[in-house]
């Protein structure tokens, strides 16, 4: 029997559900997408999309495509296998480090698998556009990307091969770029609304850099690897990587007595020191030694705060930051491990970077640069100088909101999209100019915008699942209705008839017509797979009665077959 295109029969589908979670799975989306037969692991961070998964992925892509087309963006498809030269020109062949998949062809020429495509899009536009009249232009693709992620955990949430929508805008003026950025921001808002994701738009650049030149779309979820700052009192929201706090005001240096040494045996850590002296950790100054491009640097922060090595690395990039090792102390007798202080040392023995809380005039208890000895009344600006202030501490709940001062909260989230005003970085590298209105060449300004299409599937699974399984919003679900044939051959036949009827009317149907599978197993699988409506064709069907269940609310209703069809086609 030929059947309607909208009907998928489980009896013949490439689908095997699993009772148990995969051994290595930690997140709900990873467990459920595998167990419900949407994806299968092929290698670490590399996933195969099976029929149900492919449908969801395609639905996400379709929504993205529709909204990108609606802002006048043009779809293209560029290669994923790329020559080294372009990435050499931008500097990213090296900058990417281990994240980049590099390979050679048979002649020994270098290639890479594209992690993102700024270079190739810039070259494409350089090739196609010559005059200001050709701009503005927005170009996008939905394509496979490659990144050799250090920790490809969490299933398709962080793959080494994944699907991304990436788009790039090209404008002649800064105002033009701001407009292209705004168009993307609005399109992303519509996309994530339609996907049914709960999301927040947060600032992804530090306040110090100013403006809204880069924002992230974050989907709050416990499984997320990003942390963002949220202010309960105002609309401030930012990725913790981007938060900068105003420097606290200076203290009164003159109010403190002279430096005094303290005998503090066996107190190499802040905790042991604070207990020994009976002071709070915040009264002490912690000096973390790191190597910046091989040179020893001390980072001073209040003893109750942690240094965020990621932030420090970003501030100091492209220099590399490493923690010091025991060997680094062998030829440095002036550095007494566990008892380092900046007094008399900063600027001489090491460069001294400090958190703004270590403000001029503030007094501290810190190492005395002697074994088993600390010093008190060590005053910033009097007893030591700070070479450079950087915001380097780990953000904590209750820290003052940079916008209004109220205590902030911290939440976990998944980065699902990122919009970024690049400016002229790539246009400069590739000398992308067009002929301007005045007949002179004008340098083009660019934006770059990404959506994690495959990651969005996992983010949705994270946000919408329940104890029984997946629970898709209708627009992305692999089907509109899951018909369960619960009974004998006659129920199966009725179920298939109903499937054809609904499919013919444009309803996307998944029908469980598997022979020899108990109704109980079929119900469990229906809950696991997570199609929004479940239609049970059971004993009553012979008398024209079926049961319609809402997967999300669990509400169930007995209905006449015609009534059920009417509901599902409405
Ligand atoms: P992350 O910080 O999570 O590694 P990123 O900031 O490096 O991501 P972008 O370069 O901004 O990622 O890429 C655009 C989008 O692509 C991201 O917002 C995210 O949704 C998605 N994405 C990035 N890396 C991955 C990955 N390894 N697996 C799946 N999706 C990814
Ligand atoms: Mg990003």
XYZ file of C-alpha atoms and ligand atoms in Angstrom, residues 45 92 96 99 115-116 118 145-149 151-152 155-166 188 192 216-218 225-226 239 241 414-420 448-456, ligand 1:
82
model
C 31.941 14.205 19.743
C 43.854 31.939 12.723
C 43.152 28.356 16.826
C 40.889 23.405 18.312
C 35.467 25.883 12.538
C 33.761 29.121 11.321
C 34.873 34.628 8.312
C 31.529 22.794 11.366
C 34.547 21.138 12.916
C 36.280 21.922 16.193
C 38.529 19.539 18.048
C 36.914 20.386 21.387
C 35.885 17.990 26.232
C 33.320 16.763 23.716
C 26.196 14.542 23.291
C 25.264 16.928 20.506
C 25.433 19.858 22.939
C 29.170 20.046 22.267
C 30.232 18.077 19.226
C 33.524 18.022 17.397
C 31.395 17.966 14.250
C 28.218 20.032 14.502
C 25.700 22.046 12.521
C 25.895 25.808 12.611
C 24.053 28.577 10.865
C 26.668 31.210 10.276
C 17.318 35.545 16.353
C 14.242 31.261 19.403
C 24.977 35.954 23.241
C 21.665 34.138 23.250
C 21.711 31.823 26.241
C 28.614 25.283 30.313
C 28.241 29.051 30.421
C 28.160 36.365 30.437
C 33.346 36.200 31.001
C 23.741 26.921 27.045
C 25.063 29.329 24.413
C 22.709 28.854 21.461
C 23.584 31.933 19.442
C 26.151 34.673 19.213
C 26.001 37.964 17.329
C 29.089 40.020 16.899
C 29.420 37.680 12.149
C 26.492 35.774 13.595
C 26.117 32.128 14.616
C 23.399 29.769 15.751
C 24.181 26.282 16.964
C 21.554 24.384 14.995
C 22.407 20.926 16.334
C 23.065 22.374 19.792
C 19.590 23.976 19.727
P 31.383 27.654 23.123
O 31.773 28.817 24.001
O 30.175 26.917 23.604
O 32.522 26.755 22.764
P 31.735 29.452 20.951
O 31.484 30.755 21.598
O 33.107 28.998 20.691
O 30.934 28.305 21.734
P 30.822 30.458 18.424
O 32.115 30.510 17.725
O 30.217 31.703 18.931
O 30.904 29.369 19.581
O 29.818 29.651 17.470
C 28.473 30.024 17.212
C 27.502 29.027 17.814
O 27.803 27.691 17.428
C 27.538 29.009 19.322
O 26.741 30.034 19.843
C 26.985 27.626 19.631
O 25.572 27.664 19.665
C 27.437 26.787 18.453
N 28.576 25.931 18.812
C 29.846 26.310 19.042
N 30.627 25.262 19.337
C 29.830 24.167 19.270
C 30.058 22.764 19.463
N 31.262 22.287 19.755
N 29.005 21.911 19.321
C 27.785 22.378 19.001
N 27.514 23.690 18.811
C 28.522 24.575 18.934
